[in-house]
Amino acid sequence: VSHAFFPRLAPSPSPFPTHSLPSSLSLSGVSPSLTCPFPLSLPSSLVRARTPSSPLLSAVSERDPNAFSLSSPPVTRSRQTPQREGSSIVVTDGSGSFYSSRALIQALHDHGKHRRIVAAAGPADGSRKMLLGRTARYSGLVDVLEVANGGDDLKDTLSGSTHWLAVNIDEETLEASLSTAEAAGVYRVVFLFTRPVRAVDKLLNVCKASAVACTVVRTGPLVDEL
């Protein structure tokens, strides 16, 4: 019986370089001489140096070692809001809620430079939840807004402010409220009515007789979007 013998072929070399695993990565019971089909470290040509190569950037890096640090704390929009040096204004709503007039407070901040905005209508906790939303935080309104209880004494609420925006104020108490505002140091008041005014002539006469500069605005219902 004849037997044919074939020569044993040597295995072809792998196209990938082999690297031995370090002993620190070896598992228990496994020899550290196992081979890995891919490189364990990037070539030096693909590694970007942390130190700037430009002479100008190098000078900045030497002056401030943290200039190119990636661990710097994030800067929010509220922290970037510049210091306001405008007037202080109080906003009240005779309905007892800012549900229909909350956009006015945001508009005062976006288009004005008031250093302090006081909102008083109903319970302070409810007004705070209604006014301090995401837009208020990102625009910086949260830094200048103060929320007071609508049932507090009007003179205490107006104290320290020069302007007053009164939305839907009660016409029966308007004259007394205007005198209180004058005693508190307010010199400009804007009366905003979103409902019909019953006694227009009486309202205008009260405003003319007061030492406070008054502006009366009559609009329709306030909405968030037109």
Short mmCIF file of C-alpha atoms in Angstrom, two decimals:
data_model
loop_
_atom_site.label_atom_id
_atom_site.label_comp_id
_atom_site.label_asym_id
_atom_site.label_seq_id
_atom_site.Cartn_x
_atom_site.Cartn_y
_atom_site.Cartn_z
CA VAL A 1 0.00 0.00 0.00
CA SER A 2 1.47 3.29 -1.02
CA HIS A 3 0.99 6.43 0.97
CA ALA A 4 1.29 9.92 -0.43
CA PHE A 5 2.99 12.44 1.77
CA PHE A 6 2.22 16.14 1.34
CA PRO A 7 4.50 18.83 2.76
CA ARG A 8 3.10 20.83 5.66
CA LEU A 9 2.55 24.46 4.64
CA ALA A 10 3.64 27.23 6.98
CA PRO A 11 0.87 29.66 8.07
CA SER A 12 0.78 32.88 6.11
CA PRO A 13 1.87 35.97 8.04
CA SER A 14 -0.91 38.21 9.38
CA PRO A 15 -1.24 41.64 7.70
CA PHE A 16 -1.73 43.21 11.13
CA PRO A 17 1.18 43.77 13.53
CA THR A 18 1.02 41.73 16.69
CA HIS A 19 1.72 43.13 20.13
CA SER A 20 2.06 41.36 23.41
CA LEU A 21 -0.35 42.34 26.16
CA PRO A 22 1.31 43.89 29.23
CA SER A 23 1.30 41.80 32.39
CA SER A 24 -0.98 44.37 34.11
CA LEU A 25 -3.75 43.54 31.63
CA SER A 26 -3.46 39.79 31.88
CA LEU A 27 -6.34 37.89 33.44
CA SER A 28 -5.94 35.23 36.10
CA GLY A 29 -5.10 31.94 34.52
CA VAL A 30 -4.33 33.49 31.14
CA SER A 31 -0.81 33.83 29.90
CA PRO A 32 0.31 37.43 29.25
CA SER A 33 1.97 36.29 26.02
CA LEU A 34 -1.31 36.43 24.09
CA THR A 35 -1.12 38.47 20.93
CA CYS A 36 -3.41 41.35 19.95
CA PRO A 37 -4.25 41.88 16.23
CA PHE A 38 -4.38 45.68 16.56
CA PRO A 39 -1.95 48.25 17.99
CA LEU A 40 -2.47 49.23 21.62
CA SER A 41 -1.29 52.83 21.15
CA LEU A 42 -1.80 55.44 18.46
CA PRO A 43 1.14 56.44 16.29
CA SER A 44 2.90 59.58 17.37
CA SER A 45 1.83 61.30 14.13
CA LEU A 46 -1.83 61.04 15.17
CA VAL A 47 -1.37 62.37 18.70
CA ARG A 48 -2.01 66.14 18.96
CA ALA A 49 0.19 67.96 21.40
CA ARG A 50 -1.60 69.78 24.21
CA THR A 51 0.84 72.67 24.11
CA PRO A 52 0.07 75.22 21.33
CA SER A 53 2.70 75.40 18.63
CA SER A 54 2.08 79.06 17.80
CA PRO A 55 4.36 81.54 19.63
CA LEU A 56 1.35 83.75 20.44
CA LEU A 57 -0.65 80.83 21.86
CA SER A 58 2.39 79.66 23.76
CA ALA A 59 2.71 83.08 25.40
CA VAL A 60 -0.94 82.98 26.38
CA SER A 61 -0.50 79.48 27.77
CA GLU A 62 2.48 80.53 29.87
CA ARG A 63 0.59 83.56 31.22
CA ASP A 64 -2.55 81.56 32.06
CA PRO A 65 -1.97 77.81 32.44
CA ASN A 66 -5.74 77.19 32.42
CA ALA A 67 -6.36 79.10 29.19
CA PHE A 68 -6.64 75.90 27.15
CA SER A 69 -8.03 73.70 29.89
CA LEU A 70 -11.08 71.64 28.99
CA SER A 71 -12.24 71.46 32.61
CA SER A 72 -13.29 75.12 32.89
CA PRO A 73 -16.78 75.60 34.37
CA PRO A 74 -19.48 76.37 31.79
CA VAL A 75 -20.60 79.99 31.55
CA THR A 76 -24.37 80.41 31.47
CA ARG A 77 -26.28 83.21 29.80
CA SER A 78 -27.33 84.55 33.19
CA ARG A 79 -23.68 85.00 34.27
CA GLN A 80 -22.94 86.91 31.07
CA THR A 81 -25.80 89.38 31.62
CA PRO A 82 -24.29 92.87 32.05
CA GLN A 83 -25.04 94.96 35.10
CA ARG A 84 -28.16 97.06 34.50
CA GLU A 85 -28.30 100.65 35.70
CA GLY A 86 -31.85 101.58 34.69
CA SER A 87 -34.85 102.37 36.84
CA SER A 88 -36.73 100.12 39.23
CA ILE A 89 -40.29 99.23 38.27
CA VAL A 90 -43.19 97.49 40.00
CA VAL A 91 -45.74 95.45 38.03
CA THR A 92 -49.12 94.62 39.57
CA ASP A 93 -52.16 92.86 38.16
CA GLY A 94 -55.58 93.59 39.57
CA SER A 95 -56.86 90.15 38.54
CA GLY A 96 -54.69 88.54 41.22
CA SER A 97 -52.62 86.51 38.75
CA PHE A 98 -50.02 87.04 36.04
CA TYR A 99 -51.50 84.34 33.86
CA SER A 100 -52.59 86.82 31.15
CA SER A 101 -49.89 89.45 31.67
CA ARG A 102 -46.76 87.38 32.34
CA ALA A 103 -45.37 88.25 28.90
CA LEU A 104 -45.26 91.92 29.89
CA ILE A 105 -42.62 91.28 32.53
CA GLN A 106 -40.41 89.42 30.08
CA ALA A 107 -40.89 92.23 27.53
CA LEU A 108 -39.87 94.84 30.10
CA HIS A 109 -36.64 92.98 30.63
CA ASP A 110 -35.94 92.28 26.96
CA HIS A 111 -36.58 95.82 25.72
CA GLY A 112 -35.63 97.84 28.81
CA LYS A 113 -32.67 98.27 31.14
CA HIS A 114 -34.43 97.99 34.49
CA ARG A 115 -32.07 97.07 37.28
CA ARG A 116 -34.98 95.79 39.38
CA ILE A 117 -38.43 94.45 38.47
CA VAL A 118 -40.90 93.71 41.26
CA ALA A 119 -43.93 91.57 40.43
CA ALA A 120 -46.87 91.54 42.84
CA ALA A 121 -50.13 89.76 42.09
CA GLY A 122 -51.65 87.10 44.29
CA PRO A 123 -49.51 84.63 46.28
CA ALA A 124 -45.79 85.01 45.72
CA ASP A 125 -45.20 81.26 45.33
CA GLY A 126 -47.67 80.98 42.46
CA SER A 127 -46.28 84.06 40.72
CA ARG A 128 -42.74 82.80 41.08
CA LYS A 129 -43.54 79.47 39.43
CA MET A 130 -45.37 81.25 36.62
CA LEU A 131 -42.67 83.84 35.86
CA LEU A 132 -39.39 82.02 36.48
CA GLY A 133 -39.35 79.71 33.49
CA ARG A 134 -36.61 78.67 31.09
CA THR A 135 -36.80 81.94 29.15
CA ALA A 136 -36.40 83.96 32.35
CA ARG A 137 -33.28 82.00 33.30
CA TYR A 138 -31.59 82.19 29.90
CA SER A 139 -32.39 85.89 29.35
CA GLY A 140 -31.16 86.98 32.77
CA LEU A 141 -34.60 88.07 34.05
CA VAL A 142 -34.10 85.85 37.07
CA ASP A 143 -31.24 88.14 38.18
CA VAL A 144 -33.39 91.30 38.40
CA LEU A 145 -36.86 89.94 39.21
CA GLU A 146 -38.32 90.10 42.71
CA VAL A 147 -41.67 88.52 43.50
CA ALA A 148 -43.88 89.95 46.28
CA ASN A 149 -47.27 89.02 47.62
CA GLY A 150 -50.11 90.87 45.99
CA GLY A 151 -51.86 91.29 49.32
CA ASP A 152 -48.97 93.18 50.93
CA ASP A 153 -49.21 96.87 51.69
CA LEU A 154 -48.97 98.81 48.42
CA LYS A 155 -46.65 101.44 49.88
CA ASP A 156 -44.17 98.77 50.99
CA THR A 157 -44.32 97.14 47.57
CA LEU A 158 -43.68 100.43 45.75
CA SER A 159 -40.95 101.54 48.15
CA GLY A 160 -37.63 102.03 46.37
CA SER A 161 -39.13 102.05 42.88
CA THR A 162 -39.64 104.99 40.54
CA HIS A 163 -42.05 103.41 38.02
CA TRP A 164 -45.26 101.45 38.38
CA LEU A 165 -47.09 99.42 35.74
CA ALA A 166 -50.61 98.78 37.05
CA VAL A 167 -52.52 96.23 34.98
CA ASN A 168 -56.31 96.22 35.40
CA ILE A 169 -56.30 98.23 38.61
CA ASP A 170 -59.59 98.62 40.45
CA GLU A 171 -61.12 101.94 39.39
CA GLU A 172 -62.69 102.44 42.82
CA THR A 173 -59.31 102.43 44.56
CA LEU A 174 -57.33 104.08 41.76
CA GLU A 175 -57.24 107.55 43.32
CA ALA A 176 -56.11 106.24 46.71
CA SER A 177 -53.51 104.00 45.07
CA LEU A 178 -52.15 106.93 43.09
CA SER A 179 -51.71 108.94 46.29
CA THR A 180 -49.91 105.98 47.87
CA ALA A 181 -47.59 105.77 44.90
CA GLU A 182 -46.77 109.47 45.19
CA ALA A 183 -45.97 109.03 48.89
CA ALA A 184 -43.72 106.06 48.10
CA GLY A 185 -41.59 108.12 45.69
CA VAL A 186 -42.99 106.88 42.38
CA TYR A 187 -43.03 109.59 39.73
CA ARG A 188 -44.39 107.71 36.68
CA VAL A 189 -47.37 105.33 36.52
CA VAL A 190 -48.81 103.47 33.55
CA PHE A 191 -52.38 102.24 33.93
CA LEU A 192 -53.04 99.39 31.52
CA PHE A 193 -56.63 98.22 31.07
CA THR A 194 -57.51 95.14 29.06
CA ARG A 195 -61.23 95.55 29.80
CA PRO A 196 -63.65 98.44 29.34
CA VAL A 197 -63.20 101.46 31.62
CA ARG A 198 -66.44 102.50 33.29
CA ALA A 199 -65.64 106.12 34.18
CA VAL A 200 -63.14 107.45 31.68
CA ASP A 201 -63.58 111.15 32.51
CA LYS A 202 -63.15 110.55 36.23
CA LEU A 203 -60.04 108.52 35.61
CA LEU A 204 -58.47 111.23 33.46
CA ASN A 205 -59.30 113.95 35.98
CA VAL A 206 -57.65 111.99 38.80
CA CYS A 207 -54.53 111.56 36.70
CA LYS A 208 -54.37 115.24 35.79
CA ALA A 209 -54.72 116.32 39.42
CA SER A 210 -51.89 114.07 40.62
CA ALA A 211 -48.25 115.11 40.80
CA VAL A 212 -47.29 111.72 39.37
CA ALA A 213 -46.91 111.49 35.60
CA CYS A 214 -49.67 109.13 34.46
CA THR A 215 -50.28 107.28 31.22
CA VAL A 216 -53.53 105.43 30.55
CA VAL A 217 -53.55 102.62 27.98
CA ARG A 218 -56.66 100.74 26.92
CA THR A 219 -56.10 97.51 24.97
CA GLY A 220 -57.91 94.30 24.27
CA PRO A 221 -57.17 90.97 25.95
CA LEU A 222 -53.46 90.19 26.24
CA VAL A 223 -52.19 87.08 24.47
CA ASP A 224 -48.78 85.44 24.26
CA GLU A 225 -48.66 85.25 20.46
CA LEU A 226 -50.40 87.19 17.73
#
